[in-house]
């Protein structure tokens, strides 16, 4: 029984990989983007120290990217699998960063900052691979994504990741058998989340109601 529980626990990052893949085209189940990274975050906080966290998260990142970049097979048959070796590193770095930094800084701050920093890095490093940013999963939520005109897709990605980490924090508190809304930090995180989502929606509605200037023909 204990061995099965350990196996299921180490499969959490792979669950995140599959949920995240489903949030993008062709499945396009964008709402999964709001919870896809919860298993990875929980695993990162609860996993033991050492290389296992890095390697398991890297393997999960490889699975996500190998699936997401399948379109590369049309020009390079091994392209998705080779590229996934590099792109999977970002999953691993995210896990390690939040594991280490959350000991000193609240998880709700560390996780979004780590994720958008790594997204930015992947978008520009080595000529850049700006595909599969978390913000892209919400292309169908027009009011929500209008705030991208303020800080680019990084703001949208950050808010989605913030939602993920609040849910993950709730799961972690539940595992510790704590009452969620009695935890001051959790209440604060939920309040901030409600404000961010509401403000983004209102801003988006205002922006969408504005008339567009006629552009060049």
mmCIF file of C-alpha atoms in Angstrom:
data_model
loop_
_atom_site.group_PDB
_atom_site.id
_atom_site.type_symbol
_atom_site.label_atom_id
_atom_site.label_comp_id
_atom_site.label_asym_id
_atom_site.label_seq_id
_atom_site.Cartn_x
_atom_site.Cartn_y
_atom_site.Cartn_z
ATOM 1 C CA UNK A 1 0.000 0.000 0.000
ATOM 2 C CA UNK A 2 2.768 2.419 0.952
ATOM 3 C CA UNK A 3 4.601 1.598 -2.274
ATOM 4 C CA UNK A 4 1.476 2.339 -4.316
ATOM 5 C CA UNK A 5 0.989 5.645 -2.503
ATOM 6 C CA UNK A 6 4.595 6.638 -3.223
ATOM 7 C CA UNK A 7 4.159 5.744 -6.889
ATOM 8 C CA UNK A 8 0.957 7.783 -7.168
ATOM 9 C CA UNK A 9 2.668 10.674 -5.406
ATOM 10 C CA UNK A 10 5.552 10.672 -7.884
ATOM 11 C CA UNK A 11 3.024 10.675 -10.745
ATOM 12 C CA UNK A 12 1.636 14.058 -9.687
ATOM 13 C CA UNK A 13 3.974 16.081 -11.981
ATOM 14 C CA UNK A 14 2.927 13.876 -14.916
ATOM 15 C CA UNK A 15 -0.720 14.592 -14.123
ATOM 16 C CA UNK A 16 0.130 18.296 -14.374
ATOM 17 C CA UNK A 17 1.841 17.655 -17.715
ATOM 18 C CA UNK A 18 -1.264 15.955 -19.139
ATOM 19 C CA UNK A 19 -3.702 18.542 -17.765
ATOM 20 C CA UNK A 20 -1.576 21.376 -19.119
ATOM 21 C CA UNK A 21 -1.351 19.725 -22.535
ATOM 22 C CA UNK A 22 -5.157 19.361 -22.589
ATOM 23 C CA UNK A 23 -5.501 23.111 -21.961
ATOM 24 C CA UNK A 24 -3.915 23.902 -25.343
ATOM 25 C CA UNK A 25 -4.923 23.119 -28.916
ATOM 26 C CA UNK A 26 -5.989 20.594 -30.187
ATOM 27 C CA UNK A 27 -7.966 19.605 -27.067
ATOM 28 C CA UNK A 28 -8.276 23.297 -26.172
ATOM 29 C CA UNK A 29 -9.752 22.737 -22.691
ATOM 30 C CA UNK A 30 -8.518 26.116 -21.546
ATOM 31 C CA UNK A 31 -10.227 26.100 -18.149
ATOM 32 C CA UNK A 32 -7.861 23.308 -17.108
ATOM 33 C CA UNK A 33 -5.104 25.905 -17.175
ATOM 34 C CA UNK A 34 -6.455 27.263 -13.885
ATOM 35 C CA UNK A 35 -5.708 24.012 -12.028
ATOM 36 C CA UNK A 36 -3.258 22.121 -14.269
ATOM 37 C CA UNK A 37 -0.208 23.014 -12.202
ATOM 38 C CA UNK A 38 -1.729 22.232 -8.809
ATOM 39 C CA UNK A 39 -0.345 18.651 -8.709
ATOM 40 C CA UNK A 40 3.143 19.866 -9.681
ATOM 41 C CA UNK A 41 3.119 22.563 -6.995
ATOM 42 C CA UNK A 42 1.934 20.128 -4.316
ATOM 43 C CA UNK A 43 4.607 17.636 -5.374
ATOM 44 C CA UNK A 44 7.313 20.303 -5.328
ATOM 45 C CA UNK A 45 6.494 21.281 -1.749
ATOM 46 C CA UNK A 46 5.977 17.781 -0.344
ATOM 47 C CA UNK A 47 8.681 15.863 -2.247
ATOM 48 C CA UNK A 48 11.929 14.974 -0.546
ATOM 49 C CA UNK A 49 15.124 16.868 -1.128
ATOM 50 C CA UNK A 50 17.759 15.980 -3.684
ATOM 51 C CA UNK A 51 17.867 15.194 -7.379
ATOM 52 C CA UNK A 52 14.621 13.214 -7.388
ATOM 53 C CA UNK A 53 12.492 16.375 -7.397
ATOM 54 C CA UNK A 54 14.526 17.805 -10.267
ATOM 55 C CA UNK A 55 14.534 14.618 -12.343
ATOM 56 C CA UNK A 56 10.858 13.730 -11.886
ATOM 57 C CA UNK A 57 9.779 17.277 -12.709
ATOM 58 C CA UNK A 58 12.110 17.311 -15.716
ATOM 59 C CA UNK A 59 10.612 14.048 -16.967
ATOM 60 C CA UNK A 60 7.105 15.494 -16.558
ATOM 61 C CA UNK A 61 8.193 18.610 -18.448
ATOM 62 C CA UNK A 62 9.544 16.366 -21.201
ATOM 63 C CA UNK A 63 6.152 14.627 -21.482
ATOM 64 C CA UNK A 64 4.270 17.928 -21.759
ATOM 65 C CA UNK A 65 6.591 19.418 -24.355
ATOM 66 C CA UNK A 66 6.897 16.201 -26.381
ATOM 67 C CA UNK A 67 3.103 16.194 -26.688
ATOM 68 C CA UNK A 68 2.736 19.945 -27.223
ATOM 69 C CA UNK A 69 5.344 20.153 -29.984
ATOM 70 C CA UNK A 70 4.030 17.206 -32.006
ATOM 71 C CA UNK A 71 3.512 19.502 -34.990
ATOM 72 C CA UNK A 72 7.310 19.576 -35.407
ATOM 73 C CA UNK A 73 7.198 15.960 -36.613
ATOM 74 C CA UNK A 74 6.125 17.194 -40.059
ATOM 75 C CA UNK A 75 9.530 18.806 -40.616
ATOM 76 C CA UNK A 76 11.726 16.994 -38.073
ATOM 77 C CA UNK A 77 10.513 13.537 -36.929
ATOM 78 C CA UNK A 78 12.552 13.620 -33.728
ATOM 79 C CA UNK A 79 12.043 17.357 -33.201
ATOM 80 C CA UNK A 80 9.383 17.217 -30.468
ATOM 81 C CA UNK A 81 11.326 14.708 -28.400
ATOM 82 C CA UNK A 82 14.696 16.436 -28.720
ATOM 83 C CA UNK A 83 13.280 19.898 -28.022
ATOM 84 C CA UNK A 84 11.382 18.539 -25.027
ATOM 85 C CA UNK A 85 14.684 17.596 -23.383
ATOM 86 C CA UNK A 86 15.558 21.307 -23.226
ATOM 87 C CA UNK A 87 12.075 22.692 -22.573
ATOM 88 C CA UNK A 88 11.468 20.171 -19.807
ATOM 89 C CA UNK A 89 14.177 21.906 -17.812
ATOM 90 C CA UNK A 90 11.790 24.783 -17.138
ATOM 91 C CA UNK A 91 9.392 22.440 -15.320
ATOM 92 C CA UNK A 92 12.304 21.183 -13.225
ATOM 93 C CA UNK A 93 13.646 24.658 -12.455
ATOM 94 C CA UNK A 94 10.172 25.821 -11.437
ATOM 95 C CA UNK A 95 9.837 22.917 -8.996
ATOM 96 C CA UNK A 96 13.238 23.459 -7.449
ATOM 97 C CA UNK A 97 12.801 27.228 -7.164
ATOM 98 C CA UNK A 98 9.491 27.079 -5.336
ATOM 99 C CA UNK A 99 10.763 24.259 -3.123
ATOM 100 C CA UNK A 100 13.790 26.280 -2.013
ATOM 101 C CA UNK A 101 12.423 29.822 -1.982
ATOM 102 C CA UNK A 102 9.068 29.045 -0.344
ATOM 103 C CA UNK A 103 10.963 28.354 2.889
ATOM 104 C CA UNK A 104 11.698 32.082 3.125
ATOM 105 C CA UNK A 105 9.050 33.726 0.945
ATOM 106 C CA UNK A 106 5.298 32.922 0.845
ATOM 107 C CA UNK A 107 4.444 30.343 -1.800
ATOM 108 C CA UNK A 108 1.738 32.575 -3.312
ATOM 109 C CA UNK A 109 4.457 35.090 -4.204
ATOM 110 C CA UNK A 110 7.245 32.717 -5.141
ATOM 111 C CA UNK A 111 5.328 30.464 -7.529
ATOM 112 C CA UNK A 112 3.873 33.154 -9.859
ATOM 113 C CA UNK A 113 7.149 35.081 -9.958
ATOM 114 C CA UNK A 114 9.154 31.937 -10.666
ATOM 115 C CA UNK A 115 6.780 30.803 -13.415
ATOM 116 C CA UNK A 116 6.564 34.091 -15.314
ATOM 117 C CA UNK A 117 10.335 34.613 -14.958
ATOM 118 C CA UNK A 118 10.947 31.211 -16.541
ATOM 119 C CA UNK A 119 8.357 31.890 -19.253
ATOM 120 C CA UNK A 120 10.108 35.166 -20.053
ATOM 121 C CA UNK A 121 13.478 33.415 -20.109
ATOM 122 C CA UNK A 122 12.253 30.665 -22.434
ATOM 123 C CA UNK A 123 10.691 33.258 -24.738
ATOM 124 C CA UNK A 124 13.999 35.075 -25.299
ATOM 125 C CA UNK A 125 16.885 32.728 -24.453
ATOM 126 C CA UNK A 126 18.675 31.147 -27.446
ATOM 127 C CA UNK A 127 16.600 33.222 -29.897
ATOM 128 C CA UNK A 128 13.447 32.428 -27.926
ATOM 129 C CA UNK A 129 10.683 29.835 -27.893
ATOM 130 C CA UNK A 130 7.592 31.879 -26.988
ATOM 131 C CA UNK A 131 5.158 28.993 -27.500
ATOM 132 C CA UNK A 132 2.797 27.556 -24.917
ATOM 133 C CA UNK A 133 2.825 30.441 -22.486
ATOM 134 C CA UNK A 134 0.208 29.817 -19.803
ATOM 135 C CA UNK A 135 -1.692 32.928 -20.911
ATOM 136 C CA UNK A 136 -2.447 31.309 -24.276
ATOM 137 C CA UNK A 137 -4.790 28.799 -22.624
ATOM 138 C CA UNK A 138 -7.277 31.628 -22.014
ATOM 139 C CA UNK A 139 -7.587 32.915 -25.581
ATOM 140 C CA UNK A 140 -11.362 32.424 -25.369
ATOM 141 C CA UNK A 141 -11.831 34.657 -22.289
ATOM 142 C CA UNK A 142 -11.795 38.033 -24.026
ATOM 143 C CA UNK A 143 -12.555 40.207 -20.960
ATOM 144 C CA UNK A 144 -9.938 38.487 -18.811
ATOM 145 C CA UNK A 145 -7.035 38.710 -21.254
ATOM 146 C CA UNK A 146 -7.423 42.415 -22.077
ATOM 147 C CA UNK A 147 -5.042 43.234 -19.213
ATOM 148 C CA UNK A 148 -2.268 41.879 -21.411
ATOM 149 C CA UNK A 149 -1.993 45.394 -22.856
ATOM 150 C CA UNK A 150 -0.546 46.460 -19.484
ATOM 151 C CA UNK A 151 2.268 43.948 -18.920
ATOM 152 C CA UNK A 152 1.953 41.542 -21.823
ATOM 153 C CA UNK A 153 1.020 37.871 -21.505
ATOM 154 C CA UNK A 154 3.168 37.643 -18.374
ATOM 155 C CA UNK A 155 0.459 39.371 -16.333
ATOM 156 C CA UNK A 156 -2.173 36.923 -17.560
ATOM 157 C CA UNK A 157 0.119 33.956 -16.903
ATOM 158 C CA UNK A 158 0.891 35.286 -13.443
ATOM 159 C CA UNK A 159 -2.768 35.534 -12.468
ATOM 160 C CA UNK A 160 -3.531 32.033 -13.741
ATOM 161 C CA UNK A 161 -0.532 30.704 -11.827
ATOM 162 C CA UNK A 162 -1.690 32.602 -8.737
ATOM 163 C CA UNK A 163 -5.026 30.791 -8.964
ATOM 164 C CA UNK A 164 -3.179 27.474 -9.269
ATOM 165 C CA UNK A 165 -1.042 28.171 -6.231
ATOM 166 C CA UNK A 166 -4.017 29.232 -4.087
ATOM 167 C CA UNK A 167 -5.731 25.933 -4.908
ATOM 168 C CA UNK A 168 -2.478 24.073 -4.200
ATOM 169 C CA UNK A 169 -2.146 25.869 -0.885
ATOM 170 C CA UNK A 170 -5.661 24.744 -0.017
ATOM 171 C CA UNK A 171 -4.714 21.152 -0.844
ATOM 172 C CA UNK A 172 -1.577 21.384 1.298
ATOM 173 C CA UNK A 173 -3.566 22.748 4.249
ATOM 174 C CA UNK A 174 -6.132 19.975 3.809
ATOM 175 C CA UNK A 175 -3.366 17.372 3.888
ATOM 176 C CA UNK A 176 -2.256 18.897 7.174
ATOM 177 C CA UNK A 177 -5.876 18.553 8.394
ATOM 178 C CA UNK A 178 -6.260 22.292 8.865
ATOM 179 C CA UNK A 179 -9.461 24.276 8.379
ATOM 180 C CA UNK A 180 -8.832 26.360 5.268
ATOM 181 C CA UNK A 181 -10.570 29.620 6.139
ATOM 182 C CA UNK A 182 -9.070 29.654 9.626
ATOM 183 C CA UNK A 183 -5.642 30.066 8.099
ATOM 184 C CA UNK A 184 -4.872 33.778 7.867
ATOM 185 C CA UNK A 185 -2.480 33.460 4.921
ATOM 186 C CA UNK A 186 -4.968 31.389 2.952
ATOM 187 C CA UNK A 187 -7.771 33.891 3.585
ATOM 188 C CA UNK A 188 -5.515 36.703 2.436
ATOM 189 C CA UNK A 189 -4.524 34.789 -0.701
ATOM 190 C CA UNK A 190 -8.165 34.113 -1.564
ATOM 191 C CA UNK A 191 -9.016 37.790 -1.041
ATOM 192 C CA UNK A 192 -6.175 38.928 -3.306
ATOM 193 C CA UNK A 193 -7.213 36.370 -5.921
ATOM 194 C CA UNK A 194 -10.816 37.587 -5.883
ATOM 195 C CA UNK A 195 -9.620 41.179 -6.311
ATOM 196 C CA UNK A 196 -7.276 40.336 -9.209
ATOM 197 C CA UNK A 197 -9.855 38.334 -11.151
ATOM 198 C CA UNK A 198 -12.589 40.928 -10.566
ATOM 199 C CA UNK A 199 -10.340 43.857 -11.480
ATOM 200 C CA UNK A 200 -9.159 42.076 -14.610
ATOM 201 C CA UNK A 201 -12.734 41.338 -15.671
ATOM 202 C CA UNK A 202 -13.862 44.934 -15.117
ATOM 203 C CA UNK A 203 -10.829 46.305 -16.965
ATOM 204 C CA UNK A 204 -11.498 43.937 -19.836
ATOM 205 C CA UNK A 205 -15.140 44.950 -20.094
ATOM 206 C CA UNK A 206 -14.142 48.612 -20.226
ATOM 207 C CA UNK A 207 -11.489 48.006 -22.877
ATOM 208 C CA UNK A 208 -13.839 45.949 -25.033
ATOM 209 C CA UNK A 209 -16.502 48.669 -24.864
ATOM 210 C CA UNK A 210 -14.136 51.266 -26.326
ATOM 211 C CA UNK A 211 -14.429 51.994 -30.021
ATOM 212 C CA UNK A 212 -11.367 51.185 -32.119
ATOM 213 C CA UNK A 213 -9.680 53.834 -34.203
ATOM 214 C CA UNK A 214 -9.617 53.092 -37.900
ATOM 215 C CA UNK A 215 -6.186 51.848 -38.836
ATOM 216 C CA UNK A 216 -4.180 52.051 -42.064
ATOM 217 C CA UNK A 217 -5.621 50.459 -45.195
#
